[in-house]
Amino acid sequence: AQSVTQLGSHVSVSEGALVLLRCNYSSSVPPYLFWYVQYPNQGLQLLLKYTSAATLVKGINGFEAEFKKSETSFHLTKPSAHMSDAAEYFCAVSDQYNNNDMRFGAGTRLTVKP
Amino acid sequence: DAMVIQNPRYQVTQFGKPVTLSCSQTLNHNVMYWYQQKSSQAPKLLFHYYDKDFNNEADTPDNFQSRRPNTSFCFLDIRSPGLGDAAMYLCATSRDRGGSYNEQFFGPGTRLTVL
């Protein structure tokens, strides 16, 4: 069974600073990895996904993530935070064969200070 | 635009009074999912339909049921809501299971309040 661990339930950065949200995964089979963003009282929106092609994945809103098998990590980064990035971010893992087994991390709430 | 629609966005019910939440999709996806998300927690999968095939998670209470009358619609029925069922309920779809079609598309959610 797969699982993900998001390090840090809350992350606070200043506007214009680097955003780094950490995600480590556990999977006995090759994983697919996802980052979703959730704004208050809304559903989840896909930021980006890793599906065994390029290890550096670029997503929407200037976010990117790098799959590092040796570190079992899939950290989310953005060079310069914007106020509109304040939201809850979820990392998720599924295996390449059974999408119904997608598992979410506990989430990281990002706060952006002016 | 192709999308996942949930109605209503906010639902208030009384303790023990049955309630139905609705989800529809214009993506023509094979798979539809229902998640429960409590405050400050990750979404928890309740069950999913692969076409007409219903798949229940082992720890989903019997109080929760689902119907999928056609490809486009899926309903979540809560037979006797308790205070602990107050949550955001998220519907999601994916084109298929596994392979390269496994990205899930989420609706905006229905926030359920139980009085």
mmCIF file of C-alpha atoms in Angstrom:
data_model
loop_
_atom_site.group_PDB
_atom_site.id
_atom_site.type_symbol
_atom_site.label_atom_id
_atom_site.label_comp_id
_atom_site.label_asym_id
_atom_site.label_seq_id
_atom_site.Cartn_x
_atom_site.Cartn_y
_atom_site.Cartn_z
ATOM 1 C CA ALA A 1 0.000 0.000 0.000
ATOM 2 C CA GLN A 2 1.124 3.502 -0.722
ATOM 3 C CA SER A 3 1.277 6.479 1.587
ATOM 4 C CA VAL A 4 2.596 10.008 1.633
ATOM 5 C CA THR A 5 3.908 12.131 4.454
ATOM 6 C CA GLN A 6 3.810 15.875 4.250
ATOM 7 C CA LEU A 7 6.349 17.492 6.519
ATOM 8 C CA GLY A 8 4.948 20.598 8.160
ATOM 9 C CA SER A 9 1.220 21.152 8.563
ATOM 10 C CA HIS A 10 1.766 24.911 8.302
ATOM 11 C CA VAL A 11 4.296 26.821 6.244
ATOM 12 C CA SER A 12 4.573 30.602 6.274
ATOM 13 C CA VAL A 13 6.586 32.618 3.765
ATOM 14 C CA SER A 14 6.877 36.240 2.801
ATOM 15 C CA GLU A 15 5.589 37.453 -0.529
ATOM 16 C CA GLY A 16 8.358 37.010 -3.098
ATOM 17 C CA ALA A 17 10.162 34.318 -1.096
ATOM 18 C CA LEU A 18 10.781 30.723 -2.138
ATOM 19 C CA VAL A 19 7.990 28.260 -1.442
ATOM 20 C CA LEU A 20 9.038 24.723 -0.477
ATOM 21 C CA LEU A 21 6.416 22.167 0.546
ATOM 22 C CA ARG A 22 7.745 18.738 1.410
ATOM 23 C CA CYS A 23 6.300 15.378 0.496
ATOM 24 C CA ASN A 24 7.802 11.929 0.991
ATOM 25 C CA TYR A 25 6.150 8.823 -0.340
ATOM 26 C CA SER A 26 6.145 5.141 0.385
ATOM 27 C CA SER A 27 5.234 2.694 -2.337
ATOM 28 C CA SER A 28 6.090 -0.893 -3.152
ATOM 29 C CA VAL A 29 5.394 -0.332 -6.847
ATOM 30 C CA PRO A 30 6.293 2.530 -9.185
ATOM 31 C CA PRO A 31 4.207 5.458 -8.020
ATOM 32 C CA TYR A 32 2.285 8.189 -9.658
ATOM 33 C CA LEU A 33 2.507 11.376 -7.602
ATOM 34 C CA PHE A 34 0.291 14.442 -7.529
ATOM 35 C CA TRP A 35 0.074 17.834 -5.927
ATOM 36 C CA TYR A 36 -3.353 19.397 -5.468
ATOM 37 C CA VAL A 37 -4.298 22.838 -4.156
ATOM 38 C CA GLN A 38 -7.480 23.615 -2.244
ATOM 39 C CA TYR A 39 -8.787 27.102 -1.622
ATOM 40 C CA PRO A 40 -11.312 27.661 1.196
ATOM 41 C CA ASN A 41 -14.676 25.992 0.589
ATOM 42 C CA GLN A 42 -13.612 24.697 -2.801
ATOM 43 C CA GLY A 43 -12.666 21.377 -4.321
ATOM 44 C CA LEU A 44 -9.156 20.209 -5.121
ATOM 45 C CA GLN A 45 -7.383 21.487 -8.211
ATOM 46 C CA LEU A 46 -4.496 19.596 -9.767
ATOM 47 C CA LEU A 47 -1.233 21.553 -9.751
ATOM 48 C CA LEU A 48 0.968 18.917 -11.347
ATOM 49 C CA LYS A 49 1.577 15.204 -11.614
ATOM 50 C CA TYR A 50 4.444 12.774 -12.050
ATOM 51 C CA THR A 51 3.659 9.750 -14.199
ATOM 52 C CA SER A 52 7.137 8.254 -14.756
ATOM 53 C CA ALA A 53 8.195 10.551 -17.590
ATOM 54 C CA ALA A 54 10.375 13.568 -16.751
ATOM 55 C CA THR A 55 11.466 13.718 -13.112
ATOM 56 C CA LEU A 56 11.122 17.506 -13.014
ATOM 57 C CA VAL A 57 7.481 18.347 -13.463
ATOM 58 C CA LYS A 58 6.175 21.828 -14.157
ATOM 59 C CA GLY A 59 2.658 22.726 -13.184
ATOM 60 C CA ILE A 60 0.265 25.612 -13.148
ATOM 61 C CA ASN A 61 0.766 28.940 -11.360
ATOM 62 C CA GLY A 62 4.564 28.670 -11.524
ATOM 63 C CA PHE A 63 4.847 25.568 -9.342
ATOM 64 C CA GLU A 64 7.134 22.646 -10.049
ATOM 65 C CA ALA A 65 8.160 19.438 -8.314
ATOM 66 C CA GLU A 66 11.018 17.012 -8.678
ATOM 67 C CA PHE A 67 10.668 13.254 -8.290
ATOM 68 C CA LYS A 68 13.701 11.855 -6.452
ATOM 69 C CA LYS A 69 13.532 8.098 -6.203
ATOM 70 C CA SER A 70 16.658 7.842 -4.042
ATOM 71 C CA GLU A 71 15.074 10.142 -1.467
ATOM 72 C CA THR A 72 11.470 8.950 -2.023
ATOM 73 C CA SER A 73 10.529 12.599 -2.256
ATOM 74 C CA PHE A 74 8.336 14.803 -4.410
ATOM 75 C CA HIS A 75 8.726 18.288 -2.974
ATOM 76 C CA LEU A 76 6.753 21.217 -4.394
ATOM 77 C CA THR A 77 8.519 24.515 -5.078
ATOM 78 C CA LYS A 78 7.818 27.966 -6.432
ATOM 79 C CA PRO A 79 10.584 30.565 -6.763
ATOM 80 C CA SER A 80 8.520 33.560 -5.678
ATOM 81 C CA ALA A 81 5.401 33.379 -3.527
ATOM 82 C CA HIS A 82 2.344 35.432 -4.333
ATOM 83 C CA MET A 83 -0.458 36.346 -1.970
ATOM 84 C CA SER A 84 -2.838 34.301 -4.098
ATOM 85 C CA ASP A 85 -0.809 31.141 -3.332
ATOM 86 C CA ALA A 86 -2.203 31.040 0.201
ATOM 87 C CA ALA A 87 -4.155 27.771 0.345
ATOM 88 C CA GLU A 88 -4.032 24.139 1.493
ATOM 89 C CA TYR A 89 -1.766 21.857 -0.514
ATOM 90 C CA PHE A 90 -2.131 18.090 -0.687
ATOM 91 C CA CYS A 91 0.362 15.562 -1.955
ATOM 92 C CA ALA A 92 -1.120 12.282 -3.200
ATOM 93 C CA VAL A 93 0.191 8.945 -4.415
ATOM 94 C CA SER A 94 -1.295 6.147 -6.466
ATOM 95 C CA ASP A 95 0.240 3.181 -8.150
ATOM 96 C CA GLN A 96 0.422 2.925 -11.892
ATOM 97 C CA TYR A 97 -2.268 0.293 -12.093
ATOM 98 C CA ASN A 98 -5.040 1.114 -9.621
ATOM 99 C CA ASN A 99 -6.009 4.743 -9.430
ATOM 100 C CA ASN A 100 -8.742 3.965 -6.936
ATOM 101 C CA ASP A 101 -5.986 3.462 -4.415
ATOM 102 C CA MET A 102 -4.958 7.158 -4.422
ATOM 103 C CA ARG A 103 -3.874 8.248 -0.941
ATOM 104 C CA PHE A 104 -3.596 11.844 0.217
ATOM 105 C CA GLY A 105 -1.206 13.382 2.676
ATOM 106 C CA ALA A 106 -2.528 15.334 5.638
ATOM 107 C CA GLY A 107 -2.040 18.626 3.846
ATOM 108 C CA THR A 108 0.111 21.716 4.325
ATOM 109 C CA ARG A 109 -1.453 25.103 4.856
ATOM 110 C CA LEU A 110 0.582 27.816 3.146
ATOM 111 C CA THR A 111 0.380 31.350 4.485
ATOM 112 C CA VAL A 112 1.905 34.225 2.505
ATOM 113 C CA LYS A 113 2.791 37.354 4.447
ATOM 114 C CA PRO A 114 2.883 40.751 2.723
ATOM 115 C CA ASP B 1 -16.057 23.708 -20.310
ATOM 116 C CA ALA B 2 -16.033 20.089 -19.252
ATOM 117 C CA MET B 3 -16.425 19.905 -15.526
ATOM 118 C CA VAL B 4 -17.609 18.218 -12.353
ATOM 119 C CA ILE B 5 -20.656 19.819 -10.747
ATOM 120 C CA GLN B 6 -21.917 19.297 -7.234
ATOM 121 C CA ASN B 7 -25.297 20.351 -5.894
ATOM 122 C CA PRO B 8 -26.063 21.838 -3.554
ATOM 123 C CA ARG B 9 -22.880 23.618 -2.451
ATOM 124 C CA TYR B 10 -24.203 23.877 1.096
ATOM 125 C CA GLN B 11 -26.647 21.452 2.694
ATOM 126 C CA VAL B 12 -28.158 21.617 6.145
ATOM 127 C CA THR B 13 -29.992 18.610 7.549
ATOM 128 C CA GLN B 14 -31.266 17.458 10.886
ATOM 129 C CA PHE B 15 -29.859 14.645 12.947
ATOM 130 C CA GLY B 16 -31.242 11.389 11.557
ATOM 131 C CA LYS B 17 -32.938 12.946 8.517
ATOM 132 C CA PRO B 18 -31.861 11.308 5.237
ATOM 133 C CA VAL B 19 -29.982 13.512 2.819
ATOM 134 C CA THR B 20 -28.805 13.094 -0.779
ATOM 135 C CA LEU B 21 -25.888 14.885 -2.381
ATOM 136 C CA SER B 22 -25.597 15.112 -6.135
ATOM 137 C CA CYS B 23 -22.662 15.025 -8.548
ATOM 138 C CA SER B 24 -22.693 15.310 -12.310
ATOM 139 C CA GLN B 25 -19.913 15.374 -14.869
ATOM 140 C CA THR B 26 -19.579 16.443 -18.471
ATOM 141 C CA LEU B 27 -16.193 14.749 -18.920
ATOM 142 C CA ASN B 28 -17.664 11.361 -19.879
ATOM 143 C CA HIS B 29 -15.289 9.703 -17.431
ATOM 144 C CA ASN B 30 -15.659 6.067 -16.470
ATOM 145 C CA VAL B 31 -14.835 6.450 -12.800
ATOM 146 C CA MET B 32 -16.603 8.559 -10.175
ATOM 147 C CA TYR B 33 -15.473 8.899 -6.566
ATOM 148 C CA TRP B 34 -16.923 10.213 -3.332
ATOM 149 C CA TYR B 35 -14.637 11.591 -0.643
ATOM 150 C CA GLN B 36 -15.363 12.876 2.839
ATOM 151 C CA GLN B 37 -13.169 15.708 4.087
ATOM 152 C CA LYS B 38 -13.396 16.915 7.658
ATOM 153 C CA SER B 39 -11.949 20.204 8.797
ATOM 154 C CA SER B 40 -8.176 20.448 8.367
ATOM 155 C CA GLN B 41 -7.923 16.821 7.228
ATOM 156 C CA ALA B 42 -7.114 15.048 4.001
ATOM 157 C CA PRO B 43 -9.939 13.757 1.811
ATOM 158 C CA LYS B 44 -10.966 10.233 2.728
ATOM 159 C CA LEU B 45 -12.260 7.955 -0.005
ATOM 160 C CA LEU B 46 -15.713 6.520 0.756
ATOM 161 C CA PHE B 47 -16.336 4.567 -2.443
ATOM 162 C CA HIS B 48 -16.111 4.749 -6.194
ATOM 163 C CA TYR B 49 -17.880 3.526 -9.304
ATOM 164 C CA TYR B 50 -15.987 2.101 -12.219
ATOM 165 C CA ASP B 51 -18.702 2.371 -14.833
ATOM 166 C CA LYS B 52 -21.562 0.524 -13.067
ATOM 167 C CA ASP B 53 -19.291 -1.462 -10.795
ATOM 168 C CA PHE B 54 -19.553 -0.195 -7.200
ATOM 169 C CA ASN B 55 -16.449 -0.376 -4.991
ATOM 170 C CA ASN B 56 -16.839 0.326 -1.301
ATOM 171 C CA GLU B 57 -13.930 1.140 0.989
ATOM 172 C CA ALA B 58 -13.686 -1.326 3.851
ATOM 173 C CA ASP B 59 -14.122 1.287 6.569
ATOM 174 C CA THR B 60 -17.002 3.225 4.998
ATOM 175 C CA PRO B 61 -19.992 3.082 7.366
ATOM 176 C CA ASP B 62 -23.180 1.401 6.166
ATOM 177 C CA ASN B 63 -24.918 4.717 6.726
ATOM 178 C CA PHE B 64 -23.363 5.885 3.458
ATOM 179 C CA GLN B 65 -24.742 4.614 0.169
ATOM 180 C CA SER B 66 -24.288 5.619 -3.441
ATOM 181 C CA ARG B 67 -26.120 5.368 -6.741
ATOM 182 C CA ARG B 68 -24.945 5.907 -10.283
ATOM 183 C CA PRO B 69 -27.960 5.797 -12.595
ATOM 184 C CA ASN B 70 -25.943 6.735 -15.678
ATOM 185 C CA THR B 71 -22.462 7.815 -16.731
ATOM 186 C CA SER B 72 -23.045 11.465 -15.910
ATOM 187 C CA PHE B 73 -24.613 11.338 -12.461
ATOM 188 C CA CYS B 74 -23.661 9.925 -9.101
ATOM 189 C CA PHE B 75 -25.446 10.388 -5.773
ATOM 190 C CA LEU B 76 -24.332 10.072 -2.184
ATOM 191 C CA ASP B 77 -27.084 9.064 0.224
ATOM 192 C CA ILE B 78 -26.635 9.416 3.964
ATOM 193 C CA ARG B 79 -29.428 7.407 5.519
ATOM 194 C CA SER B 80 -29.301 8.726 9.082
ATOM 195 C CA PRO B 81 -26.840 11.587 9.424
ATOM 196 C CA GLY B 82 -25.109 11.972 12.734
ATOM 197 C CA LEU B 83 -23.238 14.980 14.065
ATOM 198 C CA GLY B 84 -19.987 13.270 13.103
ATOM 199 C CA ASP B 85 -21.008 13.235 9.445
ATOM 200 C CA ALA B 86 -20.752 16.998 9.162
ATOM 201 C CA ALA B 87 -18.016 17.520 6.583
ATOM 202 C CA MET B 88 -17.191 18.601 3.065
ATOM 203 C CA TYR B 89 -18.131 15.925 0.546
ATOM 204 C CA LEU B 90 -16.088 15.904 -2.619
ATOM 205 C CA CYS B 91 -16.952 14.198 -5.879
ATOM 206 C CA ALA B 92 -14.182 13.381 -8.330
ATOM 207 C CA THR B 93 -13.884 11.655 -11.683
ATOM 208 C CA SER B 94 -11.144 10.019 -13.689
ATOM 209 C CA ARG B 95 -11.094 8.748 -17.226
ATOM 210 C CA ASP B 96 -10.004 5.303 -16.167
ATOM 211 C CA ARG B 97 -8.169 3.447 -13.441
ATOM 212 C CA GLY B 98 -4.441 3.045 -13.679
ATOM 213 C CA GLY B 99 -2.212 3.833 -16.612
ATOM 214 C CA SER B 100 -1.925 7.387 -17.848
ATOM 215 C CA TYR B 101 -5.623 8.221 -17.404
ATOM 216 C CA ASN B 102 -5.678 8.276 -13.630
ATOM 217 C CA GLU B 103 -5.783 12.009 -12.961
ATOM 218 C CA GLN B 104 -8.764 12.841 -10.765
ATOM 219 C CA PHE B 105 -10.895 15.914 -11.442
ATOM 220 C CA PHE B 106 -12.720 17.304 -8.436
ATOM 221 C CA GLY B 107 -15.978 19.142 -8.059
ATOM 222 C CA PRO B 108 -16.287 22.175 -5.746
ATOM 223 C CA GLY B 109 -17.705 20.082 -2.917
ATOM 224 C CA THR B 110 -20.858 20.124 -0.806
ATOM 225 C CA ARG B 111 -20.518 21.281 2.769
ATOM 226 C CA LEU B 112 -22.917 19.332 4.968
ATOM 227 C CA THR B 113 -24.082 20.682 8.303
ATOM 228 C CA VAL B 114 -25.992 18.408 10.696
ATOM 229 C CA LEU B 115 -28.120 20.113 13.339
#
